[in-house]
XYZ file of C-alpha atoms in Angstrom:
772
model
C 94.474 104.234 87.313
C 92.171 103.232 89.209
C 92.154 104.775 92.869
C 93.582 102.151 95.207
C 92.249 102.163 98.838
C 95.204 101.424 101.633
C 94.826 98.892 104.787
C 94.396 100.880 107.566
C 96.339 99.074 110.726
C 95.147 100.783 113.574
C 97.205 100.327 116.899
C 95.213 99.571 120.065
C 95.987 101.681 122.716
C 94.738 102.155 126.930
C 92.469 104.947 126.550
C 91.756 105.248 129.840
C 95.452 105.272 130.981
C 95.934 107.953 127.629
C 93.522 110.195 129.701
C 95.464 109.362 132.934
C 98.973 110.599 132.179
C 97.361 113.486 129.610
C 95.803 115.090 133.099
C 99.314 113.845 134.709
C 101.497 115.878 132.163
C 98.717 118.376 131.905
C 98.493 117.982 127.862
C 95.673 116.609 125.535
C 94.767 112.841 125.972
C 95.538 112.550 122.333
C 99.337 113.880 122.806
C 99.648 110.963 125.296
C 97.564 108.432 122.832
C 100.054 108.667 120.036
C 103.038 108.726 122.240
C 101.547 105.337 124.249
C 101.194 103.581 120.553
C 104.798 104.491 119.822
C 105.974 102.769 122.810
C 106.632 105.657 125.165
C 104.789 103.547 128.442
C 105.635 106.046 131.599
C 105.511 109.856 132.777
C 108.924 110.491 132.733
C 109.656 109.036 129.162
C 106.691 111.055 127.622
C 108.326 114.485 129.676
C 111.542 114.138 128.428
C 110.420 113.470 124.891
C 107.599 116.253 124.688
C 109.349 118.937 127.192
C 112.861 118.405 126.523
C 116.100 116.143 128.537
C 117.624 118.446 130.719
C 121.167 117.517 129.130
C 120.219 117.714 125.672
C 123.031 116.194 124.505
C 125.818 112.621 125.285
C 129.859 113.355 126.182
C 131.071 113.556 122.550
C 134.283 111.474 123.392
C 132.532 108.672 124.220
C 132.518 108.234 120.446
C 135.801 105.857 119.448
C 138.655 107.820 118.429
C 137.404 111.005 119.040
C 140.216 112.147 120.858
C 142.191 110.983 118.205
C 141.172 113.415 116.089
C 140.916 116.408 118.447
C 144.703 115.670 119.264
C 145.768 115.603 115.091
C 143.384 118.798 115.005
C 144.927 120.605 117.495
C 148.438 120.022 116.464
C 147.568 121.389 113.070
C 146.181 124.411 114.083
C 148.439 125.209 116.411
C 151.138 124.328 113.071
C 149.002 126.531 110.975
C 148.535 123.076 109.112
C 146.445 123.309 105.532
C 143.108 121.147 105.977
C 141.023 120.163 103.933
C 137.436 119.102 104.634
C 136.618 116.728 102.185
C 132.384 116.383 101.951
C 129.493 114.418 99.827
C 127.122 116.287 97.261
C 123.912 115.693 99.301
C 122.584 117.885 101.964
C 123.796 115.941 105.141
C 127.254 116.349 103.309
C 127.003 120.056 102.423
C 125.862 120.971 105.546
C 128.492 118.889 107.046
C 131.436 120.412 105.012
C 129.950 124.006 106.481
C 129.992 123.217 109.889
C 132.679 122.006 110.484
C 134.589 124.836 108.034
C 132.978 127.691 110.117
C 134.379 125.943 112.994
C 137.387 125.976 111.572
C 137.717 129.599 110.769
C 136.699 130.615 114.128
C 139.516 129.194 115.183
C 141.604 130.636 112.866
C 142.546 127.273 110.391
C 143.809 127.228 106.953
C 140.693 125.652 105.286
C 139.449 124.714 102.458
C 136.711 122.260 101.660
C 136.373 120.271 98.594
C 133.288 118.036 97.203
C 133.193 115.754 94.379
C 131.024 116.043 90.722
C 128.651 113.753 91.424
C 127.866 112.727 87.467
C 132.191 112.424 86.883
C 133.611 111.086 89.877
C 130.826 109.826 91.904
C 130.315 108.981 96.357
C 133.618 108.883 98.664
C 137.218 109.692 97.756
C 138.767 109.172 94.800
C 142.745 108.631 93.889
C 142.948 112.096 91.323
C 140.918 114.002 93.731
C 143.313 113.096 96.539
C 146.476 113.654 94.460
C 145.427 117.199 93.278
C 144.436 117.661 96.888
C 148.317 116.737 98.568
C 149.625 118.686 95.597
C 148.058 121.729 97.057
C 149.485 121.590 100.409
C 147.335 119.781 102.450
C 148.455 117.782 105.630
C 145.481 117.004 107.059
C 142.287 116.165 105.423
C 138.724 115.758 107.454
C 136.319 113.502 105.637
C 132.743 114.368 106.395
C 129.415 111.804 105.486
C 132.306 109.851 103.498
C 134.972 107.747 103.812
C 134.317 104.597 105.964
C 133.901 102.304 102.668
C 137.395 103.643 101.079
C 140.213 101.831 103.017
C 141.807 101.044 99.816
C 142.423 104.991 98.415
C 143.213 106.291 101.826
C 145.788 103.313 102.151
C 146.785 105.048 99.316
C 147.830 108.105 100.288
C 151.319 109.443 100.429
C 152.245 110.090 104.724
C 153.052 113.950 103.973
C 149.318 113.728 104.023
C 147.349 112.270 107.524
C 143.719 111.680 107.495
C 140.805 111.649 109.819
C 137.831 109.963 108.493
C 134.345 111.031 109.822
C 131.276 109.301 108.785
C 127.935 107.730 109.834
C 127.168 105.491 107.092
C 127.414 101.102 107.509
C 130.588 99.934 108.601
C 132.327 97.595 106.097
C 134.919 94.771 106.988
C 137.625 96.278 106.403
C 137.818 100.195 108.104
C 140.191 102.243 107.061
C 143.568 102.612 108.384
C 143.569 106.359 109.574
C 144.233 108.584 112.194
C 140.691 108.389 113.612
C 138.036 106.805 112.405
C 134.559 108.303 114.168
C 131.826 106.918 113.349
C 128.961 105.964 115.875
C 128.224 102.235 113.966
C 132.291 101.115 114.463
C 131.419 97.536 116.892
C 133.651 99.247 118.870
C 132.271 102.632 119.685
C 130.479 102.822 123.266
C 128.100 105.980 121.814
C 124.908 105.395 123.027
C 123.183 107.001 120.314
C 123.996 105.641 116.725
C 121.728 107.247 114.545
C 123.938 110.423 113.871
C 124.055 111.832 110.180
C 127.240 112.982 108.400
C 126.736 116.502 110.308
C 125.328 115.355 113.561
C 128.963 113.513 113.776
C 130.796 116.729 112.770
C 128.529 118.514 115.637
C 130.059 115.983 118.151
C 133.593 116.745 116.828
C 133.008 120.362 116.746
C 131.508 119.815 120.332
C 134.873 117.310 121.226
C 136.907 120.186 120.355
C 135.057 122.711 121.707
C 135.350 120.958 124.959
C 139.266 120.499 125.024
C 138.967 124.665 125.418
C 136.372 124.624 127.978
C 133.662 125.939 126.427
C 130.131 124.204 125.309
C 129.560 125.236 121.595
C 125.991 124.658 119.875
C 126.878 127.423 116.934
C 125.744 126.677 113.606
C 122.848 124.264 115.112
C 120.783 124.931 112.039
C 123.098 123.238 110.095
C 122.858 120.384 112.091
C 119.331 120.791 111.613
C 119.010 120.941 107.704
C 121.522 117.781 107.542
C 119.356 115.762 110.001
C 116.012 116.554 108.444
C 117.280 116.332 104.716
C 119.074 113.001 105.411
C 115.979 110.780 107.103
C 117.370 109.792 110.229
C 115.438 108.803 113.143
C 114.006 112.791 115.182
C 114.734 110.690 118.286
C 116.586 111.417 121.215
C 119.670 113.000 120.958
C 118.899 114.111 116.922
C 115.132 115.374 118.777
C 116.852 117.479 120.734
C 119.280 118.683 117.666
C 116.543 119.710 115.622
C 114.633 120.745 118.379
C 117.580 123.102 119.346
C 118.771 123.773 116.022
C 115.197 125.157 114.750
C 115.289 127.902 117.223
C 118.596 128.906 116.043
C 116.645 129.528 112.076
C 115.432 132.951 113.333
C 118.655 134.605 114.241
C 121.033 133.093 112.264
C 124.864 133.899 112.183
C 124.833 132.464 108.795
C 124.199 135.255 105.866
C 124.104 132.506 103.208
C 121.453 130.741 105.199
C 119.458 133.991 105.727
C 119.335 134.406 102.222
C 118.283 131.064 100.920
C 115.836 130.615 103.772
C 114.383 134.484 102.520
C 114.306 133.170 98.849
C 112.686 130.163 99.538
C 109.873 130.996 102.208
C 107.011 133.402 102.554
C 107.627 136.285 104.094
C 107.718 135.640 108.240
C 107.243 132.163 107.300
C 108.341 129.758 110.283
C 110.888 127.523 109.819
C 110.031 124.016 110.442
C 111.409 120.040 109.746
C 108.656 120.118 106.939
C 109.577 123.382 105.422
C 113.058 121.816 105.454
C 112.980 118.715 103.887
C 110.633 119.832 101.239
C 111.848 123.620 100.312
C 115.269 124.468 101.590
C 117.029 120.966 101.331
C 115.563 119.983 97.709
C 117.351 123.560 96.425
C 120.390 122.344 98.579
C 120.567 119.231 96.815
C 119.582 120.082 93.574
C 122.824 122.259 92.831
C 124.772 118.555 94.131
C 122.228 116.797 91.564
C 122.532 118.736 88.232
C 125.730 121.135 89.277
C 128.487 121.478 91.473
C 127.678 121.659 95.265
C 130.377 123.280 96.064
C 128.208 126.300 95.205
C 126.092 125.003 98.393
C 129.223 125.040 100.929
C 129.465 128.748 99.738
C 126.185 129.498 100.151
C 126.411 128.188 103.696
C 130.057 129.929 104.239
C 130.400 133.201 102.771
C 130.187 136.213 104.942
C 129.556 138.226 102.179
C 125.642 139.104 101.676
C 126.078 140.489 98.469
C 127.294 136.640 97.253
C 124.425 135.142 99.418
C 122.040 136.423 97.817
C 123.465 135.433 94.154
C 123.978 131.994 95.759
C 120.937 131.711 96.897
C 118.971 132.426 93.486
C 121.749 130.256 91.647
C 120.425 127.590 94.424
C 116.601 128.392 93.293
C 117.299 128.142 89.862
C 118.808 124.920 89.796
C 115.757 123.483 91.949
C 113.383 124.945 89.274
C 115.264 123.021 86.367
C 115.654 120.223 88.837
C 111.713 120.182 89.107
C 111.281 120.526 85.462
C 113.760 117.774 84.776
C 111.961 115.626 87.316
C 108.189 116.228 85.261
C 109.957 115.544 82.276
C 111.139 111.872 83.555
C 108.157 111.754 85.072
C 106.082 111.613 82.124
C 108.751 109.636 80.137
C 108.205 106.659 82.355
C 104.491 106.957 82.398
C 104.556 106.720 78.924
C 106.741 103.441 79.125
C 104.358 102.081 81.401
C 101.366 102.912 80.032
C 103.438 100.781 76.536
C 104.056 97.273 79.309
C 102.128 94.545 78.604
C 101.432 94.020 82.128
C 102.484 96.336 85.695
C 102.676 94.332 88.278
C 105.516 93.148 90.616
C 108.316 96.095 89.925
C 108.426 98.853 87.796
C 111.730 98.863 85.925
C 112.345 101.195 82.821
C 115.254 103.102 80.970
C 115.801 106.215 78.323
C 118.833 107.420 77.332
C 117.560 110.867 78.570
C 117.251 111.154 82.025
C 119.356 112.063 84.104
C 120.944 110.180 86.852
C 121.258 112.940 89.644
C 117.067 112.994 89.519
C 116.228 109.346 88.474
C 115.750 108.773 92.190
C 113.278 111.159 93.082
C 111.201 110.550 90.171
C 111.639 106.542 90.934
C 110.279 107.689 94.691
C 107.168 109.321 92.969
C 106.241 106.013 90.857
C 106.512 104.172 94.556
C 104.328 106.872 95.922
C 102.232 106.094 92.859
C 101.821 102.578 92.334
C 103.595 101.145 95.366
C 105.495 98.520 94.041
C 109.251 99.021 94.192
C 110.872 100.843 91.274
C 114.260 101.192 88.920
C 114.761 103.875 86.981
C 117.994 103.365 84.924
C 119.826 106.725 82.333
C 121.113 104.935 79.678
C 124.424 105.956 78.519
C 125.551 103.909 75.967
C 126.585 99.850 76.583
C 126.472 100.917 80.462
C 123.422 101.283 82.005
C 122.992 103.062 86.000
C 120.125 103.106 87.854
C 118.489 104.434 90.959
C 116.192 101.958 93.305
C 113.585 102.912 95.733
C 111.601 99.714 97.103
C 108.201 99.517 99.410
C 108.477 98.682 102.930
C 108.119 94.521 102.596
C 110.706 94.050 100.065
C 114.499 94.621 101.257
C 115.944 96.145 97.696
C 119.581 95.451 98.761
C 118.614 92.268 99.561
C 117.167 92.148 95.691
C 119.454 93.220 94.180
C 121.929 90.519 95.364
C 119.828 88.004 94.772
C 120.264 89.165 90.917
C 123.647 90.068 91.159
C 124.941 87.796 87.762
C 123.474 90.377 85.919
C 124.524 93.415 87.524
C 128.139 95.359 86.836
C 128.503 97.270 90.972
C 125.687 98.298 93.342
C 125.039 99.525 96.423
C 122.598 100.530 98.693
C 120.081 99.390 101.738
C 116.624 98.326 102.896
C 114.427 101.053 100.795
C 117.006 102.559 98.091
C 119.952 101.521 96.504
C 122.052 102.478 93.062
C 123.427 100.209 90.637
C 125.177 99.782 87.347
C 124.347 97.283 84.469
C 125.949 96.136 81.127
C 122.623 97.795 78.762
C 122.613 94.114 76.490
C 121.683 92.404 80.101
C 118.291 94.829 80.941
C 116.304 92.774 80.080
C 117.244 89.611 81.747
C 117.720 91.887 85.113
C 114.650 93.195 84.683
C 113.112 89.030 84.073
C 114.810 87.815 86.978
C 114.312 91.065 89.323
C 110.672 90.590 88.874
C 110.717 86.829 89.498
C 112.084 87.355 92.873
C 110.076 90.071 93.878
C 106.854 87.920 92.559
C 108.605 84.570 94.446
C 109.182 86.932 97.935
C 106.313 89.075 98.488
C 102.719 87.522 99.269
C 99.928 89.087 97.470
C 98.766 90.743 99.977
C 102.396 92.680 100.572
C 101.660 94.659 97.469
C 98.743 96.330 99.402
C 99.068 99.671 100.487
C 98.869 99.678 104.604
C 98.147 103.205 106.234
C 99.556 103.184 109.993
C 97.284 104.722 112.301
C 98.809 106.149 115.916
C 94.918 106.038 117.333
C 91.747 105.150 116.634
C 89.359 108.055 118.504
C 85.627 106.652 118.413
C 83.357 108.803 119.431
C 86.144 111.488 120.838
C 85.132 114.852 119.584
C 88.633 116.374 118.802
C 89.247 120.262 119.590
C 91.142 123.421 118.832
C 93.114 122.694 121.697
C 93.845 118.979 121.418
C 95.388 120.247 118.045
C 97.724 122.509 119.052
C 98.909 120.619 121.281
C 99.737 118.305 118.874
C 102.744 120.848 118.866
C 104.349 119.180 121.544
C 104.935 116.522 119.381
C 107.090 117.777 116.242
C 109.660 118.336 115.302
C 108.629 115.337 112.963
C 110.298 113.221 110.779
C 111.453 109.281 110.765
C 110.444 108.052 113.097
C 108.358 110.209 114.673
C 106.114 110.820 112.157
C 103.077 113.436 111.972
C 100.109 111.716 113.926
C 97.637 109.884 111.726
C 93.795 109.250 113.885
C 91.196 107.259 112.251
C 87.533 107.303 112.780
C 85.555 104.524 112.098
C 82.062 104.295 109.636
C 82.001 108.574 109.501
C 79.531 109.432 106.737
C 80.813 111.598 103.947
C 78.799 114.296 102.157
C 79.002 117.020 99.858
C 82.022 116.416 98.210
C 83.266 119.060 95.593
C 86.817 119.482 93.804
C 88.871 122.322 94.684
C 91.774 124.508 92.775
C 92.277 125.826 89.613
C 93.478 122.102 88.112
C 90.532 120.595 90.480
C 93.041 118.336 91.816
C 91.753 118.858 95.314
C 88.935 117.927 96.853
C 86.866 118.775 99.764
C 83.494 117.987 101.874
C 81.664 117.140 105.411
C 82.036 114.617 107.547
C 79.532 113.573 110.215
C 80.887 110.754 112.821
C 78.154 110.901 115.572
C 77.596 114.113 117.117
C 80.518 115.476 115.813
C 81.136 117.069 112.257
C 84.224 118.212 110.523
C 85.432 119.742 107.346
C 87.803 117.106 105.481
C 90.237 117.988 102.096
C 92.409 115.398 100.762
C 95.294 117.337 98.680
C 96.466 115.931 95.326
C 94.514 112.789 94.982
C 91.098 113.669 93.075
C 90.746 110.357 92.732
C 89.214 109.915 95.482
C 86.003 111.218 93.959
C 85.750 107.756 92.531
C 84.791 106.159 95.672
C 82.335 108.888 96.965
C 78.489 109.193 96.379
C 76.266 112.551 95.981
C 74.280 112.011 98.478
C 76.931 110.334 101.186
C 78.889 107.104 101.239
C 79.957 105.606 104.346
C 83.917 104.885 105.152
C 86.836 104.056 107.632
C 88.772 107.902 107.330
C 92.539 107.902 108.463
C 93.186 111.841 108.815
C 95.430 114.678 110.282
C 93.782 117.039 111.830
C 94.547 120.867 111.524
C 93.120 124.170 112.630
C 91.354 126.551 109.939
C 91.238 130.395 109.951
C 89.089 131.495 107.239
C 86.520 134.949 107.257
C 87.446 135.376 111.257
C 86.236 131.760 111.987
C 88.228 128.876 113.632
C 87.856 125.471 112.897
C 89.114 121.883 113.094
C 89.612 120.463 109.599
C 90.840 117.107 109.051
C 93.375 116.245 106.008
C 92.492 113.228 105.495
C 94.876 110.853 104.032
C 93.319 107.628 103.373
C 89.139 106.753 102.633
C 88.527 102.542 103.006
C 84.608 102.227 102.744
C 83.416 98.078 103.276
C 83.375 97.956 99.549
C 84.594 100.750 97.217
C 81.926 101.042 94.414
C 83.806 102.244 91.069
C 81.410 103.725 88.742
C 82.191 104.332 85.429
C 77.563 103.720 84.182
C 77.965 107.538 82.814
C 80.883 108.075 81.411
C 81.892 108.168 77.348
C 84.349 105.530 76.993
C 83.428 102.069 76.129
C 83.683 99.914 78.508
C 86.113 97.396 76.474
C 88.729 99.678 76.963
C 88.294 100.790 80.347
C 88.755 96.881 81.224
C 91.729 96.890 79.296
C 93.366 99.740 80.842
C 91.974 98.059 84.230
C 93.959 94.713 83.818
C 97.378 96.852 82.513
C 97.853 97.183 86.271
C 95.550 94.363 87.577
C 95.960 91.249 88.478
C 92.998 88.657 89.686
C 90.340 90.370 88.605
C 86.585 88.687 88.876
C 84.639 90.038 85.921
C 80.593 89.032 85.420
C 79.325 88.820 82.092
C 75.902 87.952 80.592
C 75.357 84.897 78.384
C 77.897 82.668 77.426
C 81.462 83.293 78.352
C 82.864 80.968 76.127
C 82.209 83.901 73.434
C 83.247 86.775 76.196
C 86.640 84.870 76.589
C 87.284 85.262 72.783
C 86.192 88.594 72.888
C 88.037 89.342 75.848
C 91.136 87.519 74.293
C 91.436 89.721 71.141
C 91.988 92.692 73.046
C 94.081 91.415 76.040
C 96.064 89.093 75.070
C 97.974 87.496 77.441
C 96.869 89.620 79.721
C 93.987 87.608 79.809
C 95.548 85.655 82.279
C 95.109 88.368 85.046
C 90.955 87.756 84.806
C 88.631 85.490 85.887
C 85.010 85.681 83.553
C 81.995 84.720 85.942
C 78.263 84.336 85.300
C 75.704 86.346 87.756
C 74.593 83.081 89.245
C 78.646 82.547 89.711
C 79.031 84.880 92.733
C 79.644 81.907 95.332
C 82.649 81.139 92.990
C 84.813 84.326 93.148
C 87.651 84.120 94.618
C 89.016 87.634 94.329
C 88.561 91.084 95.889
C 88.109 92.823 93.171
C 84.950 92.004 91.293
C 84.051 93.632 87.746
C 80.099 94.258 86.853
C 80.646 93.621 82.795
C 77.384 93.135 81.694
C 73.543 94.633 83.118
C 72.935 92.644 85.896
C 69.693 90.201 85.735
C 69.454 90.909 89.252
C 69.061 93.887 91.474
C 72.381 95.862 92.249
C 71.846 95.841 95.916
C 71.123 92.489 95.956
C 73.552 91.737 94.447
C 76.204 93.329 96.852
C 75.186 91.688 99.234
C 75.704 88.385 98.656
C 79.660 88.714 97.203
C 81.739 87.043 99.468
C 83.596 88.752 102.541
C 87.343 89.257 100.461
C 85.610 91.291 97.110
C 86.853 95.211 98.970
C 86.054 96.562 95.424
C 83.605 96.741 92.815
C 83.806 98.033 89.558
C 80.598 99.352 87.624
C 81.491 99.042 83.474
C 77.587 98.584 82.274
C 76.107 101.001 81.158
C 73.758 103.107 78.604
C 74.321 100.427 75.881
C 74.079 97.790 77.865
C 70.568 99.509 78.853
C 69.662 99.649 75.069
C 70.770 96.162 74.029
C 68.519 95.114 76.793
C 65.553 96.276 75.470
C 66.703 95.678 71.491
C 67.279 91.980 72.370
C 64.196 91.650 73.879
C 61.590 93.243 71.739
C 57.539 93.975 73.048
C 54.602 94.247 70.741
C 55.219 98.319 69.794
C 58.891 97.758 69.330
C 58.178 94.689 66.705
C 55.788 96.753 64.410
C 58.378 100.203 64.243
C 61.324 97.709 63.304
C 58.782 95.789 60.707
C 57.829 99.123 59.217
C 61.743 100.250 59.379
C 62.790 96.806 57.714
C 60.071 97.447 55.615
C 60.922 101.122 54.044
C 64.305 100.266 53.307
C 62.615 97.009 51.182
C 60.529 99.179 49.753
C 62.688 101.672 48.513
C 66.063 100.028 47.783
C 64.762 96.337 47.061
C 67.295 93.757 49.231
C 69.291 94.834 51.902
C 71.692 94.041 54.203
C 70.315 93.997 57.754
C 73.322 93.139 59.933
C 74.464 96.020 58.599
C 71.525 98.098 59.421
C 71.892 96.755 63.190
C 75.126 98.068 63.199
C 74.317 101.551 62.665
C 71.687 101.203 64.802
C 71.487 100.394 68.811
C 67.688 99.862 68.734
C 68.209 97.211 66.068
C 68.954 93.343 67.146
C 69.273 90.123 65.083
C 66.414 88.870 67.506
C 63.838 91.011 66.316
C 64.883 89.600 62.533
C 64.910 86.174 64.369
C 61.492 86.971 65.065
C 60.162 88.542 61.752
C 61.463 85.250 60.001
C 59.735 83.096 62.613
C 56.658 84.980 61.585
C 56.845 84.217 57.679
C 57.473 88.211 57.084
C 61.088 87.983 55.947
C 62.996 85.731 53.782
C 66.620 85.606 54.552
C 69.465 84.498 52.166
C 72.555 84.422 54.590
C 72.652 88.324 56.177
C 70.579 89.558 52.904
C 66.806 90.359 53.259
C 65.979 89.194 50.047
C 61.597 89.568 50.103
C 59.464 90.890 53.039
C 55.848 90.396 52.799
C 52.904 92.689 54.333
C 50.552 90.717 55.522
C 48.483 90.572 59.720
C 50.242 87.760 61.660
C 49.658 86.982 65.548
C 52.989 88.122 67.206
C 52.173 85.673 69.932
C 52.392 82.838 67.017
C 56.336 83.419 67.601
C 57.696 81.343 71.072
C 60.870 83.872 70.433
C 58.698 86.570 70.738
C 56.714 85.178 73.257
C 60.303 84.062 75.423
C 61.952 87.267 74.920
C 58.671 89.960 75.447
C 58.790 87.318 78.615
C 62.363 88.076 80.113
C 61.459 91.493 78.904
C 58.724 92.311 81.473
C 60.430 90.276 84.890
C 63.642 92.425 84.148
C 62.908 95.665 82.262
C 62.690 97.214 86.216
C 65.641 95.689 87.196
C 67.502 96.815 84.503
C 66.129 100.074 84.935
C 66.639 100.170 88.846
C 70.321 98.913 87.670
C 71.284 101.645 85.481
C 69.998 104.538 87.673
C 70.454 103.358 91.618
C 73.257 105.988 93.111
C 76.268 104.076 94.549
C 74.299 105.575 98.411
C 71.349 103.477 97.842
C 73.655 100.126 96.886
C 75.172 100.232 99.559
C 72.594 101.439 102.266
């Protein structure tokens, strides 16, 4: 796959104002620059964001029905009623269940937890589970992270069991009839912050119950932090305060289970931050819900038995390892299926009977990152395919599914992710209709990956203090991502591969008088646009402090690099250029292929290998650059003009140039344009064959020897030195002739003399010199 550079979308900020605000707040101007780019306009707003509010949490009783919920729970506690907490199998549901159970246990409640099985029961309440819960003596059911869409199931509950719904998902037209329905998204709810996740809503319920007792309750905020980060809700306002406070609680958490999970998952003395929650702790909690029974995760977070906690932490770790192995297998199979697609465009839609339903969403996300296309993966189970969707920012996946609802049995989700079921027999129709909708809805430029940049640093040198002060912007997460900066026109030199798999890069970055070491992680394909002598490009990056051998320095984690023209050089590779072109066209649309000679002949050759994919390229001669309309040009044949001059003549919209011509083209040029010495050698070679074997098929010799060409035989025939019968040399004469008497030779030799130097230069010139 050819590396596709991202479009840098750089915010414009008032740099003098950033420096002024930095002086007032006593922080780096990089920090205030980021805040300005994100909409913070004054000192007060910035101070609250950076250093925290005096009152971090809102009054929980501002949530609609909170008083009713507290009344009913207090009555249940007073009467020693059995309470069941009904949760969900993701991290938000797991932590919400655990938090409420821990609070109710602190009040000596009779409380149990119920988490449905992902595979057999699915999300939300179901009738069979409710029947069993009622039969077990429960008189109060409290839903967490679910329930808002279960008005039918709740209406069917017997009068012997009351229901309290706590949820944060989109509120449907019909709200369940329950003792209380707590959801900040309710239209009649005046709570000032709407972006709480499920465990955040439960935290407010616990706060409200504690307030009834005259207490300030902030225990187990680490549970709330886990769910808030994992559920990818905006880390702004109250969520930011929750996570800021909760991260501090990890050090001395009262949960023996959480302590065991941290010890199992993280290196010794590793500090828990939002990234480690998102990429280390949360996946382990999620894995047990994806593959097995999420109740084990609730047990881990609520147990007081250290031995059992270690046992459960080990279980979650092994489940996560299995999830990773399953994900890798599905990803490999998906790539295999994708390679068999005639053309990859608009969307990736694949199915397999062997894919685990609980894991395909993770793999879909990886494919979105890799190809920047909407992705739908289906697990085929007989007559039904159950799928998971992930989208790119410009496409609302829920709207897209609505547009093709006639091919779908059921679906649900939001703008960037969704789940659905279709009949297996409808897969092809669904795929066609969905891709047609995407092609009609998105503009071509919306398929390109945009990298948002907070601040362009221009000539600003980044100090260690600057980087250290960036921590004031933490915790990072949804709507408060780690800031990204950009330099324009840096020079990148001395790149090298790193890692046992050589899948990372390291290089020098120079911007004016400033110099840094840069790294790229997990994207070795960046090397395709780098030249050993240096490459000038715009770069988007995140700075970090590196300590090595008692030396401390600022280094750049480079996320994107955008040369003015990205040159991908295959001149010295071993792969056949036609095969490379076929692979390119598989995932590209609107390639401009530049050739020498007859375009119709080239079209016939390409058609025999590309089939229907021929429609995705335009074939032009090198003297037709003015007609180029696409953003990617392919130099298929060895140009008869200097590449350096060709680049200067490219239309402004061209951003990528792929060089496929190689040493075989170089040999072909000289074989097809012989000089006197080469003609003498060719004649003697043919003569030796004739003297030994008599007549022979000269074209078979040409196919075996790259130094031979039909042009040289045509010269010999024109000079009367050979007698041909089709492809067979019937006779050869050994007489002295004046080679200049062959008009063809004179013409070919003139071309050779005119272009040989250019051809040699075009084969050997470095990318750096091309672009200088």
